[in-house]
Every structure is written in structure tokens, then in C-alpha cells.
XYZ file of C-alpha atoms in Angstrom:
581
model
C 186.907 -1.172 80.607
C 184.806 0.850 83.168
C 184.170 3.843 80.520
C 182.771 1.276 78.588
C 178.920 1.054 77.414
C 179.184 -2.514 78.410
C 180.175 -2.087 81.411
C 178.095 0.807 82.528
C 174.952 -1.237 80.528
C 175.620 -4.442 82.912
C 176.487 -2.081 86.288
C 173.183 -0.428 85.986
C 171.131 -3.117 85.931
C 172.856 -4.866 88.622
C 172.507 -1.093 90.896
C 168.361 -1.473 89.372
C 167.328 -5.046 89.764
C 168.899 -6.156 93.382
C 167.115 -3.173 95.478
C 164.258 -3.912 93.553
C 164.172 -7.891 94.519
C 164.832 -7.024 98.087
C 161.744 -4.027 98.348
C 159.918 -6.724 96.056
C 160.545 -9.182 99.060
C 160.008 -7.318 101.680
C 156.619 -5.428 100.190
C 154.812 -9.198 99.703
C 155.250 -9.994 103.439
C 153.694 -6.617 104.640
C 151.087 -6.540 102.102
C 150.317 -10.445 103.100
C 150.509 -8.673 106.843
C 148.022 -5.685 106.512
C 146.003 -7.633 104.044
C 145.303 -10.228 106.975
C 144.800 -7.561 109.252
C 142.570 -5.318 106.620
C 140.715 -8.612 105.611
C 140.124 -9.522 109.744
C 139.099 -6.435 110.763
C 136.739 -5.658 107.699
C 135.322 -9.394 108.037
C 135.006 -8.828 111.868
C 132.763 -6.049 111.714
C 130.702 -7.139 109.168
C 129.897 -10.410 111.054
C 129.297 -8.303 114.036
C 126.976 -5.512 112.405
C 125.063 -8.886 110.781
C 124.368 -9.963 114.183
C 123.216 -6.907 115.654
C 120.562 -6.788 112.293
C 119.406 -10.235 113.851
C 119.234 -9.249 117.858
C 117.069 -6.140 116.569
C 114.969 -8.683 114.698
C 114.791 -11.026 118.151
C 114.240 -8.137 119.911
C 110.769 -6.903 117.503
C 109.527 -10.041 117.379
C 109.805 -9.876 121.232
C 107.872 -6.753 120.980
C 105.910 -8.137 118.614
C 104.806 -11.313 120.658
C 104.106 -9.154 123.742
C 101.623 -6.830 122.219
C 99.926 -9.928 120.490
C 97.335 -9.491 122.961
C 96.190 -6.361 122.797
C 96.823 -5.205 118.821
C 95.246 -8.690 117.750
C 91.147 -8.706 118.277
C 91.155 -12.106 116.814
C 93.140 -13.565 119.478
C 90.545 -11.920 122.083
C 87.713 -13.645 120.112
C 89.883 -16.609 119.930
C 90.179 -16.944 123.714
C 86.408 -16.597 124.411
C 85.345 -19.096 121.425
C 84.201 -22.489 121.783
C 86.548 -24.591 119.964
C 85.538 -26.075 116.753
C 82.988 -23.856 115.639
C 82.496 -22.221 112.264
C 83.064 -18.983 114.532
C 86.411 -19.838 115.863
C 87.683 -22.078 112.309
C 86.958 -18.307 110.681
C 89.071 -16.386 113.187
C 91.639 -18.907 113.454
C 91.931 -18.635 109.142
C 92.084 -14.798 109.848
C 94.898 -14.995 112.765
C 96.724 -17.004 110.065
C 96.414 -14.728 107.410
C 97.600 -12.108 109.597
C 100.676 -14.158 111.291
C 101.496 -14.951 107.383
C 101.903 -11.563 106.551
C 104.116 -10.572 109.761
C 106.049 -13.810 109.147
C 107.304 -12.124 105.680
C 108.238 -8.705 107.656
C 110.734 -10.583 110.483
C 112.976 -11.970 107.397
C 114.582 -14.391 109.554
C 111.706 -15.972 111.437
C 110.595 -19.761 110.096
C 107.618 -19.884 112.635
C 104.830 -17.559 114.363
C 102.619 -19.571 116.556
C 99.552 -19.597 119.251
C 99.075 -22.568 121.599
C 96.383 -23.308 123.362
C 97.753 -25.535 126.363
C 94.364 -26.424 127.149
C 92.897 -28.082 123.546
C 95.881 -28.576 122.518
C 95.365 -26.599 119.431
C 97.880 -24.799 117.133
C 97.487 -22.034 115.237
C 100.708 -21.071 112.662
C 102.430 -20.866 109.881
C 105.741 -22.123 108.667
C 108.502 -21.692 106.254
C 109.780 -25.185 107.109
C 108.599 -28.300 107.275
C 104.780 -28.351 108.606
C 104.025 -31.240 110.184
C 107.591 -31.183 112.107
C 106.732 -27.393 113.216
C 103.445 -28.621 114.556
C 105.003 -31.533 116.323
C 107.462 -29.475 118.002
C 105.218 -26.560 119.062
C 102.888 -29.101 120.693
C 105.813 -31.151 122.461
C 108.167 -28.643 123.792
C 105.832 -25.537 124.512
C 104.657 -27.283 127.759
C 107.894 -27.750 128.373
C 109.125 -24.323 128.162
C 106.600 -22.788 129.676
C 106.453 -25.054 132.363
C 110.650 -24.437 132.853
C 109.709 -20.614 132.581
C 108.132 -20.782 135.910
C 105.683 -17.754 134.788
C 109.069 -14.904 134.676
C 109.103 -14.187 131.081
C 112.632 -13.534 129.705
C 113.861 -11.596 126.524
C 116.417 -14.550 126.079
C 115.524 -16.911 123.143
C 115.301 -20.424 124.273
C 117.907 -22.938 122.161
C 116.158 -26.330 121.936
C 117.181 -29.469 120.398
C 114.340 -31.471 119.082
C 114.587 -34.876 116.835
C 118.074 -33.776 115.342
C 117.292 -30.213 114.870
C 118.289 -27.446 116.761
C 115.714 -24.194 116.773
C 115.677 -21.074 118.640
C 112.359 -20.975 120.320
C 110.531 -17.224 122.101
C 107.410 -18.223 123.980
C 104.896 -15.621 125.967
C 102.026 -16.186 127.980
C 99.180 -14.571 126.298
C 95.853 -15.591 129.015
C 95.594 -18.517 130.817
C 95.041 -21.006 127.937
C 96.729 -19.282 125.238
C 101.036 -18.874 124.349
C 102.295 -17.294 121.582
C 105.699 -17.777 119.942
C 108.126 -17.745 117.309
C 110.950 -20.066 116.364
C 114.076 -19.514 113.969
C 116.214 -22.517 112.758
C 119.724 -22.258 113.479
C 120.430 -23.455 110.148
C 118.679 -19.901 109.016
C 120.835 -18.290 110.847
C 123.687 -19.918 109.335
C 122.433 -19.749 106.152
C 122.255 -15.895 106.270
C 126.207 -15.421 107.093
C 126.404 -16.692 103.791
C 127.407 -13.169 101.973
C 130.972 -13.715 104.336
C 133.504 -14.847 101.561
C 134.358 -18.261 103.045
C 135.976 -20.206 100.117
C 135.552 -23.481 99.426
C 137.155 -25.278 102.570
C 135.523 -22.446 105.222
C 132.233 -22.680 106.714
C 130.007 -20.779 109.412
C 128.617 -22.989 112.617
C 126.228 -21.985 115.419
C 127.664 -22.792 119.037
C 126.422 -22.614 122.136
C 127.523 -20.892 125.330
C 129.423 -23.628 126.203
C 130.830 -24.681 123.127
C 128.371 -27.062 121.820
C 127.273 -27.001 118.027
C 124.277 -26.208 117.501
C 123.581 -26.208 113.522
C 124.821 -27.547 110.838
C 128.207 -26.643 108.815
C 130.329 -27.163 106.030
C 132.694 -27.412 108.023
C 135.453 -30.452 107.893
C 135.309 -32.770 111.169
C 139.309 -30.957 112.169
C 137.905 -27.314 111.405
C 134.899 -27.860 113.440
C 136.969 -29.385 116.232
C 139.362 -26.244 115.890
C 136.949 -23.578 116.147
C 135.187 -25.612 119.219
C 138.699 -25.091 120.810
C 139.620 -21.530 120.002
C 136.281 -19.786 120.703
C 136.623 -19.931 124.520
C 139.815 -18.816 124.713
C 138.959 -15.393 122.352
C 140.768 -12.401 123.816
C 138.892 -10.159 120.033
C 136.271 -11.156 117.715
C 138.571 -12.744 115.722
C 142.265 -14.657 115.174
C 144.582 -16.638 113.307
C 143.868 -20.484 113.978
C 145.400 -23.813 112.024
C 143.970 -26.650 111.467
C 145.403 -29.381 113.462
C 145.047 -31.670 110.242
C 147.180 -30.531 107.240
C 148.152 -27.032 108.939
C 146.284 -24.688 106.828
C 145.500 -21.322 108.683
C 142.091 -19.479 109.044
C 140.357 -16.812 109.823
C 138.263 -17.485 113.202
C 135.538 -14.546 113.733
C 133.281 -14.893 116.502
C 130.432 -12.863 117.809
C 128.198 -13.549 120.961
C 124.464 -12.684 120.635
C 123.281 -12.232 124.514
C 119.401 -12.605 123.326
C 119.930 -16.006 122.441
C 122.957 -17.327 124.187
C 124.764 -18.847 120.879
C 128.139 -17.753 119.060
C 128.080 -17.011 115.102
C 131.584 -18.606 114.352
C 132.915 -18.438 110.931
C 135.743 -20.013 110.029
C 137.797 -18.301 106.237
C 140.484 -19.878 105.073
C 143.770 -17.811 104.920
C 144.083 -18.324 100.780
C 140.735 -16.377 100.529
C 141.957 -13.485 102.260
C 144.604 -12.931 100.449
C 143.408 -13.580 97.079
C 145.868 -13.341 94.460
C 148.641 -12.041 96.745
C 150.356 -15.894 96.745
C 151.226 -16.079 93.638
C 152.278 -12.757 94.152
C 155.255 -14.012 96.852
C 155.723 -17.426 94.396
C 156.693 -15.079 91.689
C 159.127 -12.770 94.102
C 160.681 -16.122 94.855
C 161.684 -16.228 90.816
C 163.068 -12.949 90.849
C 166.572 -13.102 91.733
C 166.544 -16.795 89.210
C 165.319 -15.059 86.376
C 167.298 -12.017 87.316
C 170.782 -14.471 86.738
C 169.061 -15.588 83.324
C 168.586 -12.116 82.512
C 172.342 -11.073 82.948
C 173.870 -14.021 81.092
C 171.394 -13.384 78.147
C 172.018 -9.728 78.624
C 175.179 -9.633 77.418
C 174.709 -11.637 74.519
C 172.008 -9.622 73.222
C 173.926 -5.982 73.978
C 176.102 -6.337 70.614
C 173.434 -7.342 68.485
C 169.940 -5.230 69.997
C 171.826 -2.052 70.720
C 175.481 -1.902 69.601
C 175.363 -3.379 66.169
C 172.232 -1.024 64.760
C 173.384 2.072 66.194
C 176.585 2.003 64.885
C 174.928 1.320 61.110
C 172.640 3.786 61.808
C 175.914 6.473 62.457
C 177.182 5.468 59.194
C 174.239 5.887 57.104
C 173.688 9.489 58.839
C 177.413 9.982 57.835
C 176.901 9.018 54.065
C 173.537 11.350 54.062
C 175.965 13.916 55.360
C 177.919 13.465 51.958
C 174.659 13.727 49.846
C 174.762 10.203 49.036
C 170.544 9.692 48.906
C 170.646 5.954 47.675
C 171.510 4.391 50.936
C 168.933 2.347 52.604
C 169.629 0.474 55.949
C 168.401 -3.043 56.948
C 165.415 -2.660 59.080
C 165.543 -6.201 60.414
C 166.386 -5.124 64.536
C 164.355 -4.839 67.649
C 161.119 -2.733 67.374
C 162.675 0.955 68.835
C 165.906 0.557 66.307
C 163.672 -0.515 63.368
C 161.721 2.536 63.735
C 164.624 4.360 63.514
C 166.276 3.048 60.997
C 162.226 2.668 59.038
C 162.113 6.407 59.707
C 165.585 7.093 58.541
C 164.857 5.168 55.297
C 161.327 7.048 54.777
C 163.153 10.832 54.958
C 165.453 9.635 52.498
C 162.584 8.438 50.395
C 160.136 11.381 50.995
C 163.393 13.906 50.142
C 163.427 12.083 46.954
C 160.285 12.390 45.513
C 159.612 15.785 47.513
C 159.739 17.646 44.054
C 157.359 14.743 42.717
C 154.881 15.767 45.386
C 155.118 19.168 45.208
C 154.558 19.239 41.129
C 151.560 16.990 42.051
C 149.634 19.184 44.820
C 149.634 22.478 42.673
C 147.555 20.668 39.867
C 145.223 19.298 42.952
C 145.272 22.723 43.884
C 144.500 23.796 40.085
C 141.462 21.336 39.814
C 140.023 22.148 43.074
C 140.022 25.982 42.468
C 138.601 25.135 38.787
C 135.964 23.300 40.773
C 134.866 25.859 43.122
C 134.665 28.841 39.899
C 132.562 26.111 37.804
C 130.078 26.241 40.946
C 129.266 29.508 40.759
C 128.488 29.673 37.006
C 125.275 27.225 37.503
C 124.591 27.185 33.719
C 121.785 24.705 34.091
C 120.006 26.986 36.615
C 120.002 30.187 34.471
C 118.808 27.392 31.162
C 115.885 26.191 33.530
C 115.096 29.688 34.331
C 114.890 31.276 30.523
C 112.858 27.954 29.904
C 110.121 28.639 32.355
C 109.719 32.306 31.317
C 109.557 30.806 27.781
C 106.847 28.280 28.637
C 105.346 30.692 30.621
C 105.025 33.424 27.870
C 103.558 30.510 25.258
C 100.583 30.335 27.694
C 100.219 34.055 28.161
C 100.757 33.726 31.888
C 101.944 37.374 32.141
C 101.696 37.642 35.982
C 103.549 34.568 36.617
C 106.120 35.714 33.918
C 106.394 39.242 35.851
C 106.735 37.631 39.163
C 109.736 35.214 37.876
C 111.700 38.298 36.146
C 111.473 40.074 39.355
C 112.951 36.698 41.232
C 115.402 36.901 38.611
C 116.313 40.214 38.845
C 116.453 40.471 42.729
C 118.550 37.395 42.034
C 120.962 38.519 39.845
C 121.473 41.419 41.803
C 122.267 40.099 44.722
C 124.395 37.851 42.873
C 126.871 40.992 41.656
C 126.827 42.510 44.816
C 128.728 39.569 46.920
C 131.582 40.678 46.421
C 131.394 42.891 49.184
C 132.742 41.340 52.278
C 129.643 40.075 54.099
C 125.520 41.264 54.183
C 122.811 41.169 56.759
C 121.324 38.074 57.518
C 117.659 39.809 56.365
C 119.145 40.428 52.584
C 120.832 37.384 52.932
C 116.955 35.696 53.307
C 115.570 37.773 51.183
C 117.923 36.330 48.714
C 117.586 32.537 49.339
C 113.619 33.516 49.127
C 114.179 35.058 45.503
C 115.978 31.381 44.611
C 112.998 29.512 46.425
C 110.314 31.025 44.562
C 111.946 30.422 41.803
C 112.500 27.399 42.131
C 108.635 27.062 43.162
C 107.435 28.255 40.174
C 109.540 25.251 38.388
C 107.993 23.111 40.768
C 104.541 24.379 40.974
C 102.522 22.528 44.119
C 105.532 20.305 44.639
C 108.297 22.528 47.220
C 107.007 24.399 49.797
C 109.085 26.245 52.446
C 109.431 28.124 56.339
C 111.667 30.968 56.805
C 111.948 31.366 61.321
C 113.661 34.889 61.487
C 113.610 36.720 64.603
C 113.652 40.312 64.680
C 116.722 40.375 66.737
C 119.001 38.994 64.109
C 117.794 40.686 60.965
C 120.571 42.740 61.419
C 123.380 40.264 61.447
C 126.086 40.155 59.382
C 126.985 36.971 57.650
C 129.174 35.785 55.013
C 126.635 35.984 51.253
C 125.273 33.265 49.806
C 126.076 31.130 52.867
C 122.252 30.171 53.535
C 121.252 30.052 49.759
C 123.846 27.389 48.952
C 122.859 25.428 51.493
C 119.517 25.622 50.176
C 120.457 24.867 46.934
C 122.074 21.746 47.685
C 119.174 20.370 49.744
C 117.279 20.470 46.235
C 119.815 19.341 44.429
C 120.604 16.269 46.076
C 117.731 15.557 48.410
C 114.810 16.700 45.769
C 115.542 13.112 44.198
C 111.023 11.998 44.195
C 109.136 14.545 42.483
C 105.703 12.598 43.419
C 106.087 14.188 46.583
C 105.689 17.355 48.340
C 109.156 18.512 49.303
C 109.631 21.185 52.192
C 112.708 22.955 53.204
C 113.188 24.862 56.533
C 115.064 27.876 57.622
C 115.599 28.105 61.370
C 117.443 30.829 63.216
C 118.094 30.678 67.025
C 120.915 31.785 69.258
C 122.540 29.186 72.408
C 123.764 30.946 75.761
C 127.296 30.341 74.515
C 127.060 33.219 72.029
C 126.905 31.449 69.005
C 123.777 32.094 66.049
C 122.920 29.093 64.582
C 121.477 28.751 61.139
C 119.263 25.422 60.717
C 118.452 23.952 57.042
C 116.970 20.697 56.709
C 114.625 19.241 54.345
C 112.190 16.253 53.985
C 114.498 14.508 51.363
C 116.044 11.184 50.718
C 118.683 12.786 53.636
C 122.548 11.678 54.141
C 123.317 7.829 53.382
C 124.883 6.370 56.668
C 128.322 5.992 55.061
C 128.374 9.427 53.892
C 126.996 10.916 57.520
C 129.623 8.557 59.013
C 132.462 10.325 57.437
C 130.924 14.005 58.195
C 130.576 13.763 61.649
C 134.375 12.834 61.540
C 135.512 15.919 60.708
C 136.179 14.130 56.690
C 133.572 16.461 55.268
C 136.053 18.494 53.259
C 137.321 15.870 50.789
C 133.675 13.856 51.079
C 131.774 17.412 50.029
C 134.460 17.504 46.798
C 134.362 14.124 45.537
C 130.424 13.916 45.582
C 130.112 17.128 44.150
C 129.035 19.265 46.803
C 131.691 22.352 45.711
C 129.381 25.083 46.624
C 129.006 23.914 50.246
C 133.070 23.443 50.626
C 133.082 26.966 49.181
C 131.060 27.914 51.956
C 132.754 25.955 53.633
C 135.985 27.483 53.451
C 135.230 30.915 53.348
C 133.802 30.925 57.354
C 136.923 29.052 58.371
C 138.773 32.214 57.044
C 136.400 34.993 58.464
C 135.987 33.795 61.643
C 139.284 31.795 62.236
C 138.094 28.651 62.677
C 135.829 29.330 65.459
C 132.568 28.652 63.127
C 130.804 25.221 63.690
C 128.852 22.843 61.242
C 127.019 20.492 62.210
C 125.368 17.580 59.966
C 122.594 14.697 60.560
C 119.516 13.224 59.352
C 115.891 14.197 60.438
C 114.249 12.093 62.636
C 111.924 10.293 60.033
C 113.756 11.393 57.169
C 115.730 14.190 55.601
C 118.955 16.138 56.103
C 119.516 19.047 58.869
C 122.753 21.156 58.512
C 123.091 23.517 61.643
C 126.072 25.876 61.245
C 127.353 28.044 64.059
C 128.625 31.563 64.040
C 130.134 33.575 66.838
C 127.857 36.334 67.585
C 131.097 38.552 68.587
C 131.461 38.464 64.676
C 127.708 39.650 64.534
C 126.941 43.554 64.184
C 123.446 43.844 65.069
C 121.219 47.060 64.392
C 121.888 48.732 68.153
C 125.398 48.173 67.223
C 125.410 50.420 64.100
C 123.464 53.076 65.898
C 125.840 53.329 68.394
């Protein structure tokens, strides 16, 4: 019984999955643990870096306000002006324009004022409501300054006014005239809002003593529980529940000393932790679905894992006895099925090996039938002998001299490639014989450029690799004979050591299907069946000589065309300082 695979299957997975529900257990609660401490701390100092951004921004409008007086000459006109002229209506409208561009600098700021306690008269601007800026600038700034008692304190001022609570920086300017600034609490609130509070969390303004001082979306309970807890803070931040329906939240509190007020945010405990409770919900279903498991476990042994390996020992014992007709049922789970599948395929592939063998030597026969018929070019040497003939009815004995000589240089280039490779010069030269041939069968209809550098005349490449490629761009991409049709020869070298030969043309180029399957490596089998033999020739032969290391390259021009680009190793290269070493 214990020796069997039963037993050892059911054992094993007993030994597996009950450590692994207990460190499954115990790694929610410590991840829910340093989560809520990761979560505090990161909130914590984020809260607390916001509010030292908003101190430094109390702290330069401060600054800002105190040197009013003597960076402002408007407000020094303004001072000395009788009220209600066109004199002082102008600088007041240029004091505005100026307080509404500082007003966009201090990002936080609603209101930039100037008072004069004498006429009454304000001059500001707003990003709240106008008329209840005005009203509160001309009601409380007596007020303040009057509680000031002329000692002029960094400390923002928190005033309620009307249901509204602002934060309020006045300075004496001269004897008539105060400047100031205001902020709305609500602003303030507003701007906490990149904290990820959820949907039942909230941020609130409270004073000193614990009084709020903005509004919230905070519930009546939360409110009343953050009231409670900020007091008694012994950190920035801690654990609080609701008194209500016991929920638990993240309390983060930071004092600002310029203003006297606490930014209190409130984040509900299921935000922290994100996704990490339905993490623990689905620990809790562990060990259940762990009891399911076994009792379907063993059920499922004989007939998943049992059951198809021991057909699969007796088909492998019948193969043994050379019996090739068996075939097994492939009807099991997914790993046994591709087994058995592959099991079933060998047999089948062993059967019609011969089949396939007998098949790939007449491929083999038609492709190597193919690649001799491409280098007899019948129609070339026909359309040669014809132009000479035409050329002779006319008498044109110079044009009939220069094609013999193409011819000739042709033909003898032709019978000498069976030597093992040529210099990339003769190898030109050549290509230039078949051009101007093929130039004087076009006449004023191909044109061509040859870029040889001196440097790599002396190269040695595999013949008739350039020409073919030539050839081909004719073939197929000389399709309009109403235009001018120009093919290009470019040689250059890259710093990894490779010489690259460039032929392109201004032809009808690659069709996208066709281009498709040569940049994935499919050119081999695309280049036979549309009837480019020459250039799998080529092809082949520069896989041979330099091992695989050559590269080819194909695309279409950038208005129109083809470009081949193949690369050649240039350790393969023998140039001219070479040989006369």
C-alpha cells in the first residue's frame, strides 16, 4: 500500500498543500501589516512635504507683501494721488494688472489686495467670488489691523466671515494704505486632493484647537473622529475607527506654524490595502477547496494518469514487435494526449518516411533543373543577335562594333566563372558590359550609376553576384517602358567589417505581400516560385562561401522601386595591399 503510486500521489500533496495554506496565512497578515505601515509612512510624508510647498508659498507672499512698497512705484504714486482722478483710476488699472500677474505665480493664493483705511478704497483681484472678496477686505481689514496693534507677524490670520473661513496676511504699507493676501481654506483642501482618499475618506482644515475650519467630505462620525484623535497625536499619523460602523482609517496630520491650522486627512483602511482583501478572503478558501481537491483527486488519478500511461506502455510494447498499425485513443488530458498524438504521428511519419523521401529527390531534381535553365538565358542571347541584325539593316556600324564588343567582354566573362570568385572591379566591369547592352535595346529609356571606391576594386566576390541582381531589377521591375528607368550600384563598407553592395532601381518595386514574406527570412521558396532562380542561385552560393555569415537585405525605395543591400564579411575580402604583401 505505501509503495504504491496512489499513495505516494495523495501523501505528496498532503506534505505540498498544508505548509503552503499555513505560509499562505501567515504571509496575508504581514503583507496587510507592512502594507499599512508602507502605505502610512509613504502617505505621511507626502502630506507633510505638501505642506511645507504651501508654508514656502505663505512665507513669499510674506516677502512679497513686505517689499510691496518699495518694488511697486505705482503704489508710491498711489499714496500721493488724489482719489478719483483719471491719474490715480490709471495707476490703480496698472497695480491690478500687476497684482493679476503675481496672483498666477503664488498658485495657491485666491486674493492680493491694497486698502486704503482712509477712502475706503480697494484695489484687487480675485479668483473667487468678487463682490464677497470686496466685502470682506473692507469689513475685517480694520479689524485686523486694528487687533495687530502695529507688531506685524509672519502668522496668517484664520478668519471666519459669513460662513466662510479664509486665511487672511495683512501689512501696513504707509499710513493710509494695507496690503494683503487671502487663501480659502477650501483651496487648501482642495489641493490635498492628489492623497488617494477613496470614496468614504476626506481631508478637513482644523484649527489649533480643534475647530473645523473648511469644508469636507467627510461623514458627520469621521469628522467627529478625527476632531478627537488629532490632539492626542503622539506621529503624524495612526490607526483610528469610526465610532459608527467600525471601519478603520488612516488619520495623517500635519501642523503648519505660519498659519496655526492642521491639514487632517482621513483614508480609509480598504484603500490602503487595495486588492490585498480579497487576497486574505481567498486564503480563507484554501484549506475548503484543498478537501474538494483530495476527494476529487482520487477519482481522477485512475483515469488522468493511470489509465493512459499504462495504454501508452502497451502500444510502445507492440511497436517493439514491429506491429506499425496501432494507433492509441487520444481522447485524455492535454500532457497525455500529446503523448499519445506524438506517439501516433512517429508511427505515421515512419510509414510514409520512404513516401517522403522518393518525393524530396524529384523537388530536389526540379529545383536543380531550375537553377541550370537560369543560366542558359536563351531569350537574352535572341534579343542580342536581333539588335546587331537591326542594327546592321541600318548600316549603324559603330553601334554594331560597340554591341559585339559588349558581347564579347560578356561572353568572356561568362566562361571564366568558373573560377572560384573575381574582383569586385571585373565583377563591374561585367554587369557594365550587360548594362550597355541592355541600353542599346533600350536606347534613351535605362540609364545607370556605378559608386565604386578605389579601396574595394580589389575585392574578391563571388561572379555574377552583382550582374544577376541587376538583371532581375530589369526583368521584373522594367514593367513601363514610357519611362526612364535607372538602376544604381552602391558600394560602401559599415564599422562592423562588412562591404555592402546596394542595387535598387526606380521600378514598379516589391508588392507588400511579397516584401512581407522576404523580410521573414521566406525569401528562399518566395524567390523560386516567382521565378527569381538566378537570385536564389546567388543566393545559395554566398551561404556556402562564407558560411552563412553573408547578409541580404530587401525593401522598397522611398517613392518607389526596389533596393537589395547584401552584406559580405570583409575578412573574406583580399584587397590589393593584401596581395602585395
Amino acid at each position: 500500500m505505501k509503495n504504491s503510486l496512489r499513495f505516494k500521489f495523495v501523501a505528496g500533496f498532503l506534505i505540498i498543500i498544508i505548509p503552503l495554506i499555513f505560509f499562505l496565512l501567515f504571509n496575508n497578515l504581514y503583507a496587510i501589516t507592512v502594507v499599512r505601515e508602507q502605505v502610512s509612512t509613504t502617505n505621511s510624508n507626502l502630506l507633510a512635504q505638501h505642506v511645507k510647498q504651501i508654508n514656502k508659498m505663505f512665507a513669499e507672499t510674506n516677502t512679497y507683501l513686505y517689499d510691496l512698497w518699495d518694488n511697486e512705484i505705482d503704489i508710491n504714486q498711489l499714496n500721493d494721488l488724489t482719489f478719483g482722478t483719471d491719474e490715480y483710476l490709471l495707476t490703480k488699472k496698472r497695480i491690478v494688472n500687476r497684482f493679476q500677474t503675481n496672483l498666477n505665480y503664488f498658485f495657491l493664493l485666491d486674493t492680493i489686495f491694497l486698502f486704503n483705511d482712509q477712502t475706503q478704497d480697494v484695489t484687487f483681484v480675485t479668483k473667487q467670488d468678487y463682490y464677497f472678496q470686496q466685502k470682506l477686505i473692507v469689513e475685517t481689514v480694520p479689524i485686523e489691523m486694528a487687533d495687530q496693534k502695529n507688531v506685524d507677524s509672519p502668522v496668517w490670520r484664520l478668519i471666519q466671515f459669513e460662513n466662510r473661513t479664509v486665511l487672511m496676511k495683512t501689512t501696513r504699507l504707509t499710513n493710509n494704505l494695507i496690503a494683503g493676501a487671502i487663501v480659502n481654506t477650501d483651496s487648501l483642501v482642495a489641493s490635498l486632493e492628489f492623497l488617494d482618499m477613496g470614496t468614504t475618506g476626506g481631508a478637513v482644515i482644523l484649527t489649533k484647537n480643534g475647530a473645523v475650519a473648511s469644508h469636507t467630505t467627510l461623514g458627520a462620525s469621521e469628522l467627529k473622529g478625527a476632531v478627537e484623535a488629532v490632539p492626542h497625536l503622539n506621529n503624524t499619523y495612526q490607526i483610528v475607527t469610526d465610532p459608527k460602523d467600525n471601519n478603520k482609517y488612516l488619520l495623517i496630520s500635519v501642523f503648519s506654524e505660519i498659519a496655526n491650522i492642521n491639514y487632517t486627512v482621513m483614508i480609509p483602511e480598504g484603500t490602503m490595502l487595495k486588492h490585498l482583501p480579497f487576497f486574505q478572503i481567498a486564503v480563507y478558501f484554501i484549506p475548503l477547496c484543498g478537501i474538494l481537491i483530495l476527494l476529487f483527486y482520487l477519482y481522477f488519478l485512475r483515469s488522468v494518469l493511470l489509465k493512459p500511461m499504462n495504454s501508452l506502455m502497451r502500444g510502445m510494447n507492440r511497436i517493439m514487435r514491429g506491429d506499425l498499425n496501432i494507433r492509441l485513443n487520444e481522447n485524455h488530458s492535454s500532457e497525455f494526449s500529446f503523448l499519445i498524438g506524438t506517439f501516433n504521428n512517429m508511427v505515421t511519419e515512419i510509414s510514409k518516411l520512404k513516401i517522403d523521401v522518393y518525393e524530396e529527390k524529384i523537388r530536389t531534381q526540379e529545383a536543380e533543373f531550375g537553377l541550370l535553365q537560369v543560366q542558359i538565358r536563351p531569350h537574352f542571347y535572341l534579343n542580342s543577335l536581333n539588335i546587331i541584325y537591326s542594327l546592321a539593316a541600318i548600316k549603324e556600324y559603330a553601334l554594331i562594333q560597340k554591341m559585339t564588343q559588349h558581347l564579347a567582354e560578356y561572353f568572356r566573362f561568362i566562361t571564366q566563372t568558373k573560377q572560384g570568385t573575381v574582383t569586385l572591379e571585373a565583377e563591374i566591369r561585367h554587369t557594365q558590359n550587360y548594362l550597355e547592352i541592355q541600353k542599346l535595346r533600350f536606347p534613351n529609356q535605362l540609364i545607370y550609376e556605378i559608386e565604386l571606391p578605389d579601396r574595394y576594386r580589389k575585392c574578391d566576390i563571388l561572379p555574377l553576384t552583382i550582374q544577376t541582381f541587376v538583371e532581375n531589377s530589369i526583368i521584373h521591375g522594367f514593367t513601363d517602358r514610357r519611362e526612364l528607368f535607372t538602376v544604381r550600384i552602391i558600394i560602401t563598407a559599415d564599422e562592423q567589417d562588412f562591404l555592402w553592395i546596394e542595387v535598387s532601381d526606380s521600378g514598379v518595386g516589391f508588392s507588400e505581400t511579397f516584401l512581407k514574406k522576404l523580410k521573414e527570412d521566406r525569401y528562399e521558396d518566395e524567390l523560386f516560385a516567382e521565378g527569381h532562380l538566378g537570385i536564389q542561385n546567388v543566393i545559395k552560393r554566398q551561404r556556402i562561401r562564407y558560411k552563412g555569415k553573408a547578409q541580404l537585405l530587401f525593401n522598397n525605395g522611398k517613392v518607389r522601386g526596389a533596393e537589395v543591400k547584401l552584406g559580405i564579411p570583409m575578412s573574406y575580402c583580399v584587397n590589393e595591399e593584401d596581395e602585395d604583401v
